mmCIF file of C-alpha atoms in Angstrom:
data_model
loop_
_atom_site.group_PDB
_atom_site.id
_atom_site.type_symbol
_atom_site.label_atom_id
_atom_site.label_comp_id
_atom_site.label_asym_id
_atom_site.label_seq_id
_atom_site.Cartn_x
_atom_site.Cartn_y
_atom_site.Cartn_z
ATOM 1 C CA UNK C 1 165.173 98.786 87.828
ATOM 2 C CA UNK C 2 161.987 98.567 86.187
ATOM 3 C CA UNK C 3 160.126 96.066 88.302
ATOM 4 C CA UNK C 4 161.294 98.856 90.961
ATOM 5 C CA UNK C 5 160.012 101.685 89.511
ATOM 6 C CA UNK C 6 156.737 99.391 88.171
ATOM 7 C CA UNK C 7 156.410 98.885 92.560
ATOM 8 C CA UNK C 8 156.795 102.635 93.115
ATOM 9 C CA UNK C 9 154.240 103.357 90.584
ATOM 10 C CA UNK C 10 151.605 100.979 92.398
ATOM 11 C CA UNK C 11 152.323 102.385 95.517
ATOM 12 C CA UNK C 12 151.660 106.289 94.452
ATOM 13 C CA UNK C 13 148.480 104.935 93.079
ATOM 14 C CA UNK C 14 147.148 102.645 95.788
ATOM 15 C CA UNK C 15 148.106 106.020 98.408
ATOM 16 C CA UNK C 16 146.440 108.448 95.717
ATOM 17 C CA UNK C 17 143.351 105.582 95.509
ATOM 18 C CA UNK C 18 143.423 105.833 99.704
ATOM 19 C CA UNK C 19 143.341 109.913 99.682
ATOM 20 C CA UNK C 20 140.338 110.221 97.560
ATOM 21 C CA UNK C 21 136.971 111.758 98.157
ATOM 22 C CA UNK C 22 134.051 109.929 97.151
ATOM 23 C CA UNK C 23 132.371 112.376 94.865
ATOM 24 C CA UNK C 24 129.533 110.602 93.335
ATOM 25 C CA UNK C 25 126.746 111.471 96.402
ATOM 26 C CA UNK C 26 123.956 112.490 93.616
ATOM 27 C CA UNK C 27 122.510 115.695 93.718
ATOM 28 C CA UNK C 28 120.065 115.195 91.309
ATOM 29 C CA UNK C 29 119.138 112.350 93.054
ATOM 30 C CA UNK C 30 118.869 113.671 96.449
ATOM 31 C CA UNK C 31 116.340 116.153 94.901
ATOM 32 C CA UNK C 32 114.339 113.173 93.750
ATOM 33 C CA UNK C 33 114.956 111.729 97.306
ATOM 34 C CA UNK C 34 113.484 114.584 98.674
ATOM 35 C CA UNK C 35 110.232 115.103 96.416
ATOM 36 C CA UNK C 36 109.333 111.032 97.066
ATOM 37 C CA UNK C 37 109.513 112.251 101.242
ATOM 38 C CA UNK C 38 107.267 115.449 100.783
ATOM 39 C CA UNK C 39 104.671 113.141 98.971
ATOM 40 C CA UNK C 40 105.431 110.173 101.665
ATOM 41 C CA UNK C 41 104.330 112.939 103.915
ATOM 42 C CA UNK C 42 100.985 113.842 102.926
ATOM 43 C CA UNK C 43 100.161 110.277 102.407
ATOM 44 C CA UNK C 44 101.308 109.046 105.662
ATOM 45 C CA UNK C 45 100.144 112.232 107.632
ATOM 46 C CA UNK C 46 101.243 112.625 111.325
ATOM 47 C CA UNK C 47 102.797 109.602 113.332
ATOM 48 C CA UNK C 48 100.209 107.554 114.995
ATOM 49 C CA UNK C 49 101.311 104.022 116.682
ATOM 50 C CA UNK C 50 100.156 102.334 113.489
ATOM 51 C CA UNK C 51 102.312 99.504 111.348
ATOM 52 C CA UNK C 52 100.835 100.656 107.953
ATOM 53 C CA UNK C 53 102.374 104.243 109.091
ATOM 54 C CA UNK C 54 105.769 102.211 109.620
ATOM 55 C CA UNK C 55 105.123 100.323 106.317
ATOM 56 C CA UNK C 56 104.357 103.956 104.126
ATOM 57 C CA UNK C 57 108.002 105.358 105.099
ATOM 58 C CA UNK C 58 109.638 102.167 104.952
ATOM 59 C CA UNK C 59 108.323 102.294 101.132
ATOM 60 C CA UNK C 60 109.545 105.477 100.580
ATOM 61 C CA UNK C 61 112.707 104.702 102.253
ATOM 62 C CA UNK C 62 113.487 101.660 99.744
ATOM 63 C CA UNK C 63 112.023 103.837 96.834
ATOM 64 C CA UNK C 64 114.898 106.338 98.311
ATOM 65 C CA UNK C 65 117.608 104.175 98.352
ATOM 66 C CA UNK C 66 117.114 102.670 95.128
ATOM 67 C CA UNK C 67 117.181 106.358 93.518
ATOM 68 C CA UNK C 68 120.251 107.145 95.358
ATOM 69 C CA UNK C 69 121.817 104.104 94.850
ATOM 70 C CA UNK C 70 120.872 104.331 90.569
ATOM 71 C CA UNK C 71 121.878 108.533 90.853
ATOM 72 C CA UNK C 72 125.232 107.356 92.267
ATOM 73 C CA UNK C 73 125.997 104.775 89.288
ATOM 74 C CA UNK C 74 125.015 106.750 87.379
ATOM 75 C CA UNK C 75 127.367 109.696 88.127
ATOM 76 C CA UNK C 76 130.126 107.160 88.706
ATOM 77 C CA UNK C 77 129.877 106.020 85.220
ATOM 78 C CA UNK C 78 129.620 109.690 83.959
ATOM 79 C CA UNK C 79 132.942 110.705 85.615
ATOM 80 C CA UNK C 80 134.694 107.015 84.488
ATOM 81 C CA UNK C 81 135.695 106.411 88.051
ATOM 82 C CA UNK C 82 135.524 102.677 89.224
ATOM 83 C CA UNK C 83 132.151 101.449 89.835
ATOM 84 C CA UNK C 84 133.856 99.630 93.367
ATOM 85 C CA UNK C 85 137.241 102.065 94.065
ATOM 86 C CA UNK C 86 138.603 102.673 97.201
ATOM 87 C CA UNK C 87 136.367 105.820 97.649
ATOM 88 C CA UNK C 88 133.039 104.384 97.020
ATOM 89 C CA UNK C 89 134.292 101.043 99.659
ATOM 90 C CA UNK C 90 135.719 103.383 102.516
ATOM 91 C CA UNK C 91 131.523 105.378 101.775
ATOM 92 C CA UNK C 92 130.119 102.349 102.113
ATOM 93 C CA UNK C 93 131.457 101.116 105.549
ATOM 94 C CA UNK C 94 131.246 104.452 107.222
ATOM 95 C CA UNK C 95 127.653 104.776 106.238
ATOM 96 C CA UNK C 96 126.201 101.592 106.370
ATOM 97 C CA UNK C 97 126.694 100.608 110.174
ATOM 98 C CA UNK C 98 124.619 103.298 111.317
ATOM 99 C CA UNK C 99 121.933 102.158 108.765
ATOM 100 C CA UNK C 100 121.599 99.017 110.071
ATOM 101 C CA UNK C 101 121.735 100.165 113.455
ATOM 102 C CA UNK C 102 118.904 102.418 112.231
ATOM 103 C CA UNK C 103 116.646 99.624 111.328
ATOM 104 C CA UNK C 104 117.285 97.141 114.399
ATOM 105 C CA UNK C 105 116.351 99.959 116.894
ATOM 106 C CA UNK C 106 113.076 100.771 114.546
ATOM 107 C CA UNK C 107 112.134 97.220 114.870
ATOM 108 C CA UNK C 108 112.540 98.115 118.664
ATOM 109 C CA UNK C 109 110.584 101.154 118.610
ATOM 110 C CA UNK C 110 107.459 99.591 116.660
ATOM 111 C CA UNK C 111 107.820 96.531 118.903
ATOM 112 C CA UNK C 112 107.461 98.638 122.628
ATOM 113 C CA UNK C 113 104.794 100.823 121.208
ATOM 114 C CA UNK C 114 107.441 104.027 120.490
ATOM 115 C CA UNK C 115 106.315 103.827 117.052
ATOM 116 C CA UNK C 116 105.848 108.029 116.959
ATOM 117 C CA UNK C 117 108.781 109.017 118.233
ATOM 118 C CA UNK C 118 110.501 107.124 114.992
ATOM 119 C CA UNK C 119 110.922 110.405 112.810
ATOM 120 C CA UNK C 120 113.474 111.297 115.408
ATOM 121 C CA UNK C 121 115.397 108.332 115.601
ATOM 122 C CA UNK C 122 115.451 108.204 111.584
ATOM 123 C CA UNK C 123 116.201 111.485 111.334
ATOM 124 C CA UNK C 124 119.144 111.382 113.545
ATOM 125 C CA UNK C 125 120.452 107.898 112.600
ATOM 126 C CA UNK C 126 120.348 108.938 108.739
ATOM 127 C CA UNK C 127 122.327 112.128 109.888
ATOM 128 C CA UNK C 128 125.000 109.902 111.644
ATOM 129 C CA UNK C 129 125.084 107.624 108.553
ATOM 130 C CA UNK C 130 125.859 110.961 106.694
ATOM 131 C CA UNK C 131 128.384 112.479 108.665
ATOM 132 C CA UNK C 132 130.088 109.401 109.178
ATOM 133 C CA UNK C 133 130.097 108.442 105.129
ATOM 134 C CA UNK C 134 130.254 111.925 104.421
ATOM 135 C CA UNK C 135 133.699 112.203 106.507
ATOM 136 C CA UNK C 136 134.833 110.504 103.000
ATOM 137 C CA UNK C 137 133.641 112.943 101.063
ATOM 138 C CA UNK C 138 132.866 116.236 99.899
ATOM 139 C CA UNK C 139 132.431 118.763 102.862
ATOM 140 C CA UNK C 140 129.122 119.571 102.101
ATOM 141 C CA UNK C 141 127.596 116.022 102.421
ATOM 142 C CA UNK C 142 128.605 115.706 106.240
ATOM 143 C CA UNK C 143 127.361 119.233 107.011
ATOM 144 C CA UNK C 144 123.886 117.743 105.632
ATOM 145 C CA UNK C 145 124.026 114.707 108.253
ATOM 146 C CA UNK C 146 124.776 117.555 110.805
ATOM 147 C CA UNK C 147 121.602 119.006 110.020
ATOM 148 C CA UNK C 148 119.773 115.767 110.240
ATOM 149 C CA UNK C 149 121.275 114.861 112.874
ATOM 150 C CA UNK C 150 119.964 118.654 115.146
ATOM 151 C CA UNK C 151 116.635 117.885 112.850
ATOM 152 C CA UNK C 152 116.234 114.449 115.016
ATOM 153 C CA UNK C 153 117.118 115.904 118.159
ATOM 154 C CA UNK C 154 114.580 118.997 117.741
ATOM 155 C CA UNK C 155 112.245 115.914 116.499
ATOM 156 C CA UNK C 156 112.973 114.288 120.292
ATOM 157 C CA UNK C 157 112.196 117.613 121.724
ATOM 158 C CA UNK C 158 108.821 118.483 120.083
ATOM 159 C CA UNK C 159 105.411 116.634 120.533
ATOM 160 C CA UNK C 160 105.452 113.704 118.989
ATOM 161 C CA UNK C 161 102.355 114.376 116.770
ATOM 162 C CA UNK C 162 104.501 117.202 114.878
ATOM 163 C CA UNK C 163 106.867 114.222 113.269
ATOM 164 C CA UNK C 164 105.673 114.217 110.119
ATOM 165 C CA UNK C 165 106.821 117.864 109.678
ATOM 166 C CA UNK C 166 109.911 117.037 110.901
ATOM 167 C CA UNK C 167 110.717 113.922 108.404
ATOM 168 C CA UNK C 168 109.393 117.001 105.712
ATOM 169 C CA UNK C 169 111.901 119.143 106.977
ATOM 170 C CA UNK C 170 114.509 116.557 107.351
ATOM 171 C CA UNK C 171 114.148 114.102 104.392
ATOM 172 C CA UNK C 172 112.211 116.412 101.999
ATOM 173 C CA UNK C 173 113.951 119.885 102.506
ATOM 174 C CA UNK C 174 117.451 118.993 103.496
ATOM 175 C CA UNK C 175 117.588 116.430 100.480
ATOM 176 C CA UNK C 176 115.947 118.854 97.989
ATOM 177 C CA UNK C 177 118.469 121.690 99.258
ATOM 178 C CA UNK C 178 121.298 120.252 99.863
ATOM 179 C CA UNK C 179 120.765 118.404 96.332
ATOM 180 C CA UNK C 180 120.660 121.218 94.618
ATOM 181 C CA UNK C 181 124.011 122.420 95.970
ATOM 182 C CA UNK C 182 125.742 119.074 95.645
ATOM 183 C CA UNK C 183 124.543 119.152 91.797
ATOM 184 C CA UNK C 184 125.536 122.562 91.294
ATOM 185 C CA UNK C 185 128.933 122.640 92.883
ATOM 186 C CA UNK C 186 129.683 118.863 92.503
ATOM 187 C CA UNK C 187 128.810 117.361 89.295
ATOM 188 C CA UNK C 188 125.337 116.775 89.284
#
């Protein structure tokens, strides 16, 4: 009877483990996130078919991860959730493919001379990498891909020269806005 009841006990966890949201998208971080893009901007100015305007956000995009990626630990540890649950796995492989798809269609752009029509590809790849994480999460984080996502087609749409307002808008504003909601409402 015990080793029964032991089994049952396993199984309401794993299935409670399985229903989880993953909570721990920083907002405090995504503010950060979004002050390192509004800089990234005025350094890098408008898109021009240059590599060392590739290079600029490609800094800023590692300097973004690693904030979001130290934000997240850090509110992880804070709430004394596992560092590597179930929520923070399922994240992970939702969001990740369309990163990498991300990056091997940059490589593409920069390599056929599309190099300033890239704020609208990374605009709307990041969004999909958001909705799709974000489906494990709160409700507010996949409503931000959304807008990233209507950010990078409005970035298609509009001469390419006005890109660097649009990764302002998109990876400056959105993260600075939405971060303040997701650290209000969500735990920081």
């Amino acid at each position: 009877m015990h080793d029964h009841a032991l089994e049952h006990l396993r199984y309401i966890r794993h299935t409670m483990e399985r229903a989880a949201a993953f909570t721990a998208v920083p907002g405090w971080g995504g503010v950060i996130m979004g002050a390192t893009a509004l800089a990234t901007t005025a350094i890098a100015g408008p898109p021009h078919d240059s590599r060392q305007w590739v290079a600029i956000w490609i800094g800023d995009a590692l300097v973004a991860a690693a904030i979001g990626v130290a934000a997240m630990i850090m509110k992880i540890r804070r709430s004394a959730s596992p560092l590597v649950g179930e929520p923070t796995r399922r994240f992970a492989l939702a969001y990740l493919p369309p990163i990498a798809a991300g990056a091997i269609v940059t490589i593409v752009f920069a390599a056929n001379g599309l190099i300033r029509r890239l704020p609208g590809w990374w605009l709307l790849s990041y969004g999909t990498a958001l909705t799709t994480g974000g489906a494990m999460s709160v409700r507010v984080v996949p409503m931000m891909g959304v807008c990233f996502m209507l950010l990078g087609v409005a970035a298609f749409a509009a001469p390419a020269e006005w890109g660097h307002l649009f990764m302002a808008a998109g990876f400056g504003g959105l993260h600075v806005g939405f971060g303040f909601v997701i650290a209000r409402h969500y735990g920081g």
